[in-house]
CSV table of C-alpha atoms in Angstrom, one decimal:
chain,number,residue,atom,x,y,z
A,1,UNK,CA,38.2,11.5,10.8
A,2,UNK,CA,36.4,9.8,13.5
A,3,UNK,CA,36.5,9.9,17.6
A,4,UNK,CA,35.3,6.9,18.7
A,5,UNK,CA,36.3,4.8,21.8
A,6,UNK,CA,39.7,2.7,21.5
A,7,UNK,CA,39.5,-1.4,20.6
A,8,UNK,CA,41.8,-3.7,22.1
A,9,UNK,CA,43.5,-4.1,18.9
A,10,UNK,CA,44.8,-0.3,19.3
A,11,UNK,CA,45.9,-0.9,22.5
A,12,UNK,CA,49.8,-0.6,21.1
A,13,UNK,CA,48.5,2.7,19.2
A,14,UNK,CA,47.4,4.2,22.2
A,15,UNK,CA,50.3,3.2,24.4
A,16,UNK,CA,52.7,4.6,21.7
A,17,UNK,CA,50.7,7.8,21.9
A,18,UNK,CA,51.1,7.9,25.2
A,19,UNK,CA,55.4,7.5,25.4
A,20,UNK,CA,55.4,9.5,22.1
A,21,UNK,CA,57.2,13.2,23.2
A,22,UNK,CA,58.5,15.4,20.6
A,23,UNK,CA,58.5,11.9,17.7
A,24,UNK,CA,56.1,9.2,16.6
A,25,UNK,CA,56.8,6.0,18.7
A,26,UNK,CA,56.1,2.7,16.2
A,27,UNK,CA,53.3,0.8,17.8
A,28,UNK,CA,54.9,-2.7,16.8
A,29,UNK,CA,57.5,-1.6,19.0
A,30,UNK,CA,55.5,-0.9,22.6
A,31,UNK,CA,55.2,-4.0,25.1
A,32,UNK,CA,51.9,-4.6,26.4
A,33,UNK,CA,52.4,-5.7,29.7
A,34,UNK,CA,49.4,-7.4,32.0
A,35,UNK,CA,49.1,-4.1,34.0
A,36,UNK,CA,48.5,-2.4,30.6
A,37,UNK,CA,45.6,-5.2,29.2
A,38,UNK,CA,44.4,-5.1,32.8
A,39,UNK,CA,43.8,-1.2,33.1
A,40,UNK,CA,42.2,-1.3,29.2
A,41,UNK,CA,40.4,-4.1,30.3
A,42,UNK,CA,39.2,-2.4,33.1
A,43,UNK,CA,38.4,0.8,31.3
A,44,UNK,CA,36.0,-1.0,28.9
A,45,UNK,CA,34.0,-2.7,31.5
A,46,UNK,CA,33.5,0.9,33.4
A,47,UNK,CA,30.5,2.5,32.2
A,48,UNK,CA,31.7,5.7,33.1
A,49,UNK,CA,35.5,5.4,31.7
A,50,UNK,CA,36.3,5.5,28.2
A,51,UNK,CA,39.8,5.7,26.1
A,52,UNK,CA,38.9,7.6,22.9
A,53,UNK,CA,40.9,7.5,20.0
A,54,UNK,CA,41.1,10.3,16.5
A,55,UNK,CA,41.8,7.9,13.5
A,56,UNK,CA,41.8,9.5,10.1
A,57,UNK,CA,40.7,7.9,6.3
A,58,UNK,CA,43.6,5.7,6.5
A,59,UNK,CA,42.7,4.0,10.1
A,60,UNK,CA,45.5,5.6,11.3
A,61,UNK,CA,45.3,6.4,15.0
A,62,UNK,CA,46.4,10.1,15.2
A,63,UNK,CA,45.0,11.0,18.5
A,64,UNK,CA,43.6,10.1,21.7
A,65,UNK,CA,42.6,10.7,25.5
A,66,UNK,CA,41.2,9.2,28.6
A,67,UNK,CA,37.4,10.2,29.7
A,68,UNK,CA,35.9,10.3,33.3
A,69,UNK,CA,32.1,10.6,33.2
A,70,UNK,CA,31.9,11.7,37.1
A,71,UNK,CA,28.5,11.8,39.1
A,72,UNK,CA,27.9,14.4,41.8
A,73,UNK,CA,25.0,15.7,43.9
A,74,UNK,CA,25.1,19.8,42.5
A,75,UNK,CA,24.0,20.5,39.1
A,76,UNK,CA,21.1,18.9,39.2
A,77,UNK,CA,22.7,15.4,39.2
A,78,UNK,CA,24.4,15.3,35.5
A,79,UNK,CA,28.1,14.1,35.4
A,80,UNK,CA,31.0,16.0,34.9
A,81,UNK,CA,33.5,14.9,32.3
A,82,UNK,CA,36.9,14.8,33.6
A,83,UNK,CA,39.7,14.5,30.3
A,84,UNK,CA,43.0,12.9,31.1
A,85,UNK,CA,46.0,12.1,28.9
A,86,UNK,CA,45.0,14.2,25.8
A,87,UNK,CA,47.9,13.4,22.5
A,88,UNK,CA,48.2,13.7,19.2
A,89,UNK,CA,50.7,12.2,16.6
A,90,UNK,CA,54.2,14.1,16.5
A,91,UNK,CA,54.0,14.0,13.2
A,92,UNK,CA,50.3,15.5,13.4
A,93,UNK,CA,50.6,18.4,15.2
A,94,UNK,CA,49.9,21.9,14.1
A,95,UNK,CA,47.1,21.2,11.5
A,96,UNK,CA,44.3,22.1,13.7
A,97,UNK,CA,43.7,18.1,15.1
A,98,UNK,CA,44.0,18.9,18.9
A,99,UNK,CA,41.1,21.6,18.2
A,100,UNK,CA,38.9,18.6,16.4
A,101,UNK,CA,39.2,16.5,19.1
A,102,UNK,CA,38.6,18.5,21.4
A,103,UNK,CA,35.4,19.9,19.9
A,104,UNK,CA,34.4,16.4,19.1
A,105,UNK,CA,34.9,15.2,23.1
A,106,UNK,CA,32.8,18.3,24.2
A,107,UNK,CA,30.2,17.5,22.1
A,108,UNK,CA,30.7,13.8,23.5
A,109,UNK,CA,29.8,14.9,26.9
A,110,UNK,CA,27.3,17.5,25.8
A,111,UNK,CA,24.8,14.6,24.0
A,112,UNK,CA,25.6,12.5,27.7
A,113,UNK,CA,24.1,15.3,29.0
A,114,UNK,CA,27.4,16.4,31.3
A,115,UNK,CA,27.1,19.9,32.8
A,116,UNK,CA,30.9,20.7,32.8
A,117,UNK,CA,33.9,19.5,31.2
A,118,UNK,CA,37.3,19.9,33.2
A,119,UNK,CA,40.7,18.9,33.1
A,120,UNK,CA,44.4,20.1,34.3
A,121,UNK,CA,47.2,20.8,32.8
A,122,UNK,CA,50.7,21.3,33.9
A,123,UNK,CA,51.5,24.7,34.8
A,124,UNK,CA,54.7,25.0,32.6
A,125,UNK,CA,52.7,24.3,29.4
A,126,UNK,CA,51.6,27.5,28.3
A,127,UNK,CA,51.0,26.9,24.7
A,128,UNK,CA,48.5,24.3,26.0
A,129,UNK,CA,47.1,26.9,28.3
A,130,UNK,CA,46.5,29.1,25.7
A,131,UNK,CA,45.1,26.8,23.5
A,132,UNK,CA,42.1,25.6,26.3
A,133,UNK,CA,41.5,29.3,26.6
A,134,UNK,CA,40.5,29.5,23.2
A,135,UNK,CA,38.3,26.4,23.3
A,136,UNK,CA,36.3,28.6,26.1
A,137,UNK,CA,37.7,27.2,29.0
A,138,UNK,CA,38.2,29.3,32.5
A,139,UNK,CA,41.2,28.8,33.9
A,140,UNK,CA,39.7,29.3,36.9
A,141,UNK,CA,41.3,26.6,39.3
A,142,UNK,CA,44.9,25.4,40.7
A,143,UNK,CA,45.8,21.9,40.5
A,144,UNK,CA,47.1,20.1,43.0
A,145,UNK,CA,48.8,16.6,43.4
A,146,UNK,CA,50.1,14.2,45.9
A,147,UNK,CA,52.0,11.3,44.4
A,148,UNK,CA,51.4,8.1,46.9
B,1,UNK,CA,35.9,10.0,64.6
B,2,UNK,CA,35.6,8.3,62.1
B,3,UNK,CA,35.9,8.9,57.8
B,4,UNK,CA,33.3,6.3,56.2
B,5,UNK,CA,30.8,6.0,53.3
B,6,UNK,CA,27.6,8.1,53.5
B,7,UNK,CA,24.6,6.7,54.0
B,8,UNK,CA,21.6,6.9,52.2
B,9,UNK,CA,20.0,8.5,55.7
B,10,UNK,CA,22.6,11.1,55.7
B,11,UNK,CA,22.2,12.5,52.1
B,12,UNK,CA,20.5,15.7,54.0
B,13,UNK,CA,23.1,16.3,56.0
B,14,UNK,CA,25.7,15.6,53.2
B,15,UNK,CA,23.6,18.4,51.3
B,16,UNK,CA,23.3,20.4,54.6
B,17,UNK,CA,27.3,20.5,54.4
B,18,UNK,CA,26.9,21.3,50.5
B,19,UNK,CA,25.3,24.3,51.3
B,20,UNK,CA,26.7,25.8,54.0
B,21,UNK,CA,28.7,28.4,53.3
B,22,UNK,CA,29.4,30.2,56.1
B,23,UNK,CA,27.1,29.2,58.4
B,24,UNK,CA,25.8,26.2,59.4
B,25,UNK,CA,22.5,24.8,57.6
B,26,UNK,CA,20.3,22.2,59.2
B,27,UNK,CA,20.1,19.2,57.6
B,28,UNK,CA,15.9,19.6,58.2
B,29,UNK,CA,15.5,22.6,56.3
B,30,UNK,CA,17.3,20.4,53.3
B,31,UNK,CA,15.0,19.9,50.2
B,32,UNK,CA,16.2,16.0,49.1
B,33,UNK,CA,14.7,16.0,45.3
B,34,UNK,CA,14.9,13.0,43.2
B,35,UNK,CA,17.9,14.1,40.8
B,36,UNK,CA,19.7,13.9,44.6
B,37,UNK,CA,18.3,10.6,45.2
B,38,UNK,CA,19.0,9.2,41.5
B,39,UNK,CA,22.9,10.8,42.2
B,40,UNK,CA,23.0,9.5,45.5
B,41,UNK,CA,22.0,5.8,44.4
B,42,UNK,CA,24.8,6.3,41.3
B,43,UNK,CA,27.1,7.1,43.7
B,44,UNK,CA,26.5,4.2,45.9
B,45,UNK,CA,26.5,1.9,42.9
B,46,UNK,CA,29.7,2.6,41.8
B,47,UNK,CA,32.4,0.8,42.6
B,48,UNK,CA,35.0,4.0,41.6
B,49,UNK,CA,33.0,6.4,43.6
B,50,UNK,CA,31.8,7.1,46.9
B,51,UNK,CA,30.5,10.3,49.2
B,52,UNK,CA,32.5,9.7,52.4
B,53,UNK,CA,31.1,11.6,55.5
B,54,UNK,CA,33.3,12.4,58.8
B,55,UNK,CA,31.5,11.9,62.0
B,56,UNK,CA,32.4,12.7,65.1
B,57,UNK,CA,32.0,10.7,68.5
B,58,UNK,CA,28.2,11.7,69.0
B,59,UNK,CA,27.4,10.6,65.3
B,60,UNK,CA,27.1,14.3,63.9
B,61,UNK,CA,28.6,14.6,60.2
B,62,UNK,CA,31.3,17.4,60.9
B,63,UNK,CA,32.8,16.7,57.1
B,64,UNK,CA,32.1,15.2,53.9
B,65,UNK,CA,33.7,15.0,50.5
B,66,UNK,CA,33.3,12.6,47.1
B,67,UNK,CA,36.0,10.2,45.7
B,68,UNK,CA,36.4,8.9,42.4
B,69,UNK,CA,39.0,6.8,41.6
B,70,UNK,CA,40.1,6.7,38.1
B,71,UNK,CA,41.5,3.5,36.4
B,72,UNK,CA,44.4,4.8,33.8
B,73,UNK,CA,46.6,2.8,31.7
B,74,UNK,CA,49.8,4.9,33.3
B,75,UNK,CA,51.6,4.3,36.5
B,76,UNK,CA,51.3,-0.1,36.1
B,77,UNK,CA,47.3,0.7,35.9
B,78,UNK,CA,47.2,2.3,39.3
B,79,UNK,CA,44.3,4.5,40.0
B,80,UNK,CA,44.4,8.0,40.8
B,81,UNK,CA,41.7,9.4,43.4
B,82,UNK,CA,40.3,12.6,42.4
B,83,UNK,CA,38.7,14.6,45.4
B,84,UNK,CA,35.6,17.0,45.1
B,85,UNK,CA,33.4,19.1,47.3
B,86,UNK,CA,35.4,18.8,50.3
B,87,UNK,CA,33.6,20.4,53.4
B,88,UNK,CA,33.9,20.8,56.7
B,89,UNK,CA,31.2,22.0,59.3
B,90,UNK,CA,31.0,25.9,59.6
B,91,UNK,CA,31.0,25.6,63.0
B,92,UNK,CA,33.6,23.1,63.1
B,93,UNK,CA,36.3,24.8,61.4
B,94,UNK,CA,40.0,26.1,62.7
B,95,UNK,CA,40.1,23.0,64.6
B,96,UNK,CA,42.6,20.5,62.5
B,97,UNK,CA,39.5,18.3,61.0
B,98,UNK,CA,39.8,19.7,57.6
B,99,UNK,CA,43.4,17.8,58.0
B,100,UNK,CA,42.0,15.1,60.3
B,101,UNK,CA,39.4,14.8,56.6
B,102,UNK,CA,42.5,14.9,54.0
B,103,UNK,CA,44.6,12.6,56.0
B,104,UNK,CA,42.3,9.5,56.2
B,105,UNK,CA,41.7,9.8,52.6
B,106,UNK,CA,44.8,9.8,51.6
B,107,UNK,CA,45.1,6.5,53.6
B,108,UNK,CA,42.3,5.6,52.2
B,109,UNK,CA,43.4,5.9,48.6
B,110,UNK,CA,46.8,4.6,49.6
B,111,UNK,CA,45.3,1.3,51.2
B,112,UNK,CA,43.3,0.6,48.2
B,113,UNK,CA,46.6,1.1,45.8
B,114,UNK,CA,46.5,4.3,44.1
B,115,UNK,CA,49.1,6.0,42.7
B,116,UNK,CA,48.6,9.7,43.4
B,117,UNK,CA,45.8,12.1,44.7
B,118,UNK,CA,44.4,14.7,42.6
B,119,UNK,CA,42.1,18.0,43.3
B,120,UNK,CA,41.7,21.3,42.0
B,121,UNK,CA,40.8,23.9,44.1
B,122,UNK,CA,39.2,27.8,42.7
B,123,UNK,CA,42.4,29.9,42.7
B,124,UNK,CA,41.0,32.9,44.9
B,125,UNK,CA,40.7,30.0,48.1
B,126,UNK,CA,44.6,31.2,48.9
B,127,UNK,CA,43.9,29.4,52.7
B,128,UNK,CA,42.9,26.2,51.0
B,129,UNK,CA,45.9,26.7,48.5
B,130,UNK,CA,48.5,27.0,51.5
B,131,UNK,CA,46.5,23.9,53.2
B,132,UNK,CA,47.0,21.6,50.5
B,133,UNK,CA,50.4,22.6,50.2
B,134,UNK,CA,50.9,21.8,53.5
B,135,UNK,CA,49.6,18.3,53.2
B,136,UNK,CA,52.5,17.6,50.6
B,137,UNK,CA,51.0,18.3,47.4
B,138,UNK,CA,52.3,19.9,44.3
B,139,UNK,CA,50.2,23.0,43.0
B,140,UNK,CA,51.7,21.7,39.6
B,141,UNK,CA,48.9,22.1,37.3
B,142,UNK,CA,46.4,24.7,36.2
B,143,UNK,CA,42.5,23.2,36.7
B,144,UNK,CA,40.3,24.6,32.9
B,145,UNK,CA,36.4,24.2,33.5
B,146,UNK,CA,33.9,24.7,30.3
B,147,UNK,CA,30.5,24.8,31.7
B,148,UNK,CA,28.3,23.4,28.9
């Protein structure tokens, strides 16, 4: 098992990750459009952006999310790392994979030497909440958005 | 008034505005240390991030806040804009700028094409809650922090 950021060539995996709700979308059958080779494209150039994908033995992309290394003027100056878009496989779920790559993104931002890692999550999914909780994080804020 | 990109002369009173709780702080009694200086440059660097300052008819910063807006392979690879450390002057508050603030960014963010506005804001700040709310956003999510 690996974490390691996401090659153009598992675009489709990510993308599938991505549309994949309660059962495993098939890769081969996602369309890349420009917006979506634009964004990745646009991702990879951005120092402080990266998509990170779980593969397993197999090369088997079983997990993935969207990092935001953010800088600031408190703490000293270090970034804060800002997770977006967090999934893992339907057919992967429940075997403790979530939990590795989680650890493994914290640890990520820990050796860039970021001071605080944050991220939402909607309010109605409680057995998420309760799973960050248990990773240490404080549920201390509210989330707020305005769609444009 | 007028919502624009900090400069690098108005770091202090950027940090001034950082640190003022209650009451005001003056920008002279403001220590600027390197790690600010090294953030500040970052900042400026970045094409995805900026410190904008609001500043009234006689040049005074009355409000400041940082932007970062986050490329994303969702939403036909529209960015989102994530706000932090939004402040307004102590002794400029309760007169409509903290709207005045949130409404040009949001224009802001709108102009350059993103998709939606993000923030998270501590969940004891119950006035701040009821002012985003009032600005049209959705207190959908719960905000998780890990300090590392």
């Amino acid at each position: 098992m690996v974490l390691r950021p996401a090659t153009r060539a598992e675009l489709p995996a990510v993308l599938a990750l991505l549309a994949d709700e309660e059962r495993v979308v098939d890769p081969a059958s996602v369309t890349v459009t420009p917006a979506h080779e634009r964004a990745f494209a646009d991702i990879e150039a951005d120092a402080r952006n990266e998509i990170l994908v779980l593969v397993d033995d197999r090369d088997l992309v079983v997990g993935c999310l969207q990092v935001t290394y953010i800088p600031g003027l408190g703490k000293g100056g270090a970034e804060r790392a800002l997770i977006e878009a967090v999934r893992i496989r339907a057919d992967r779920r429940g075997g403790g994979l979530g939990r590795e790559l989680m650890r493994r993104v914290i640890a990520r931002a820990e050796a860039r030497g970021c001071a605080l890692v944050q991220l939402t999550s909607n309010k109605s999914r409680t057995d998420a909440h309760r799973f960050y909780d248990s990773l240490g994080f404080a549920r201390s804020h509210d989330g707020f958005k305005l769609a444009l």
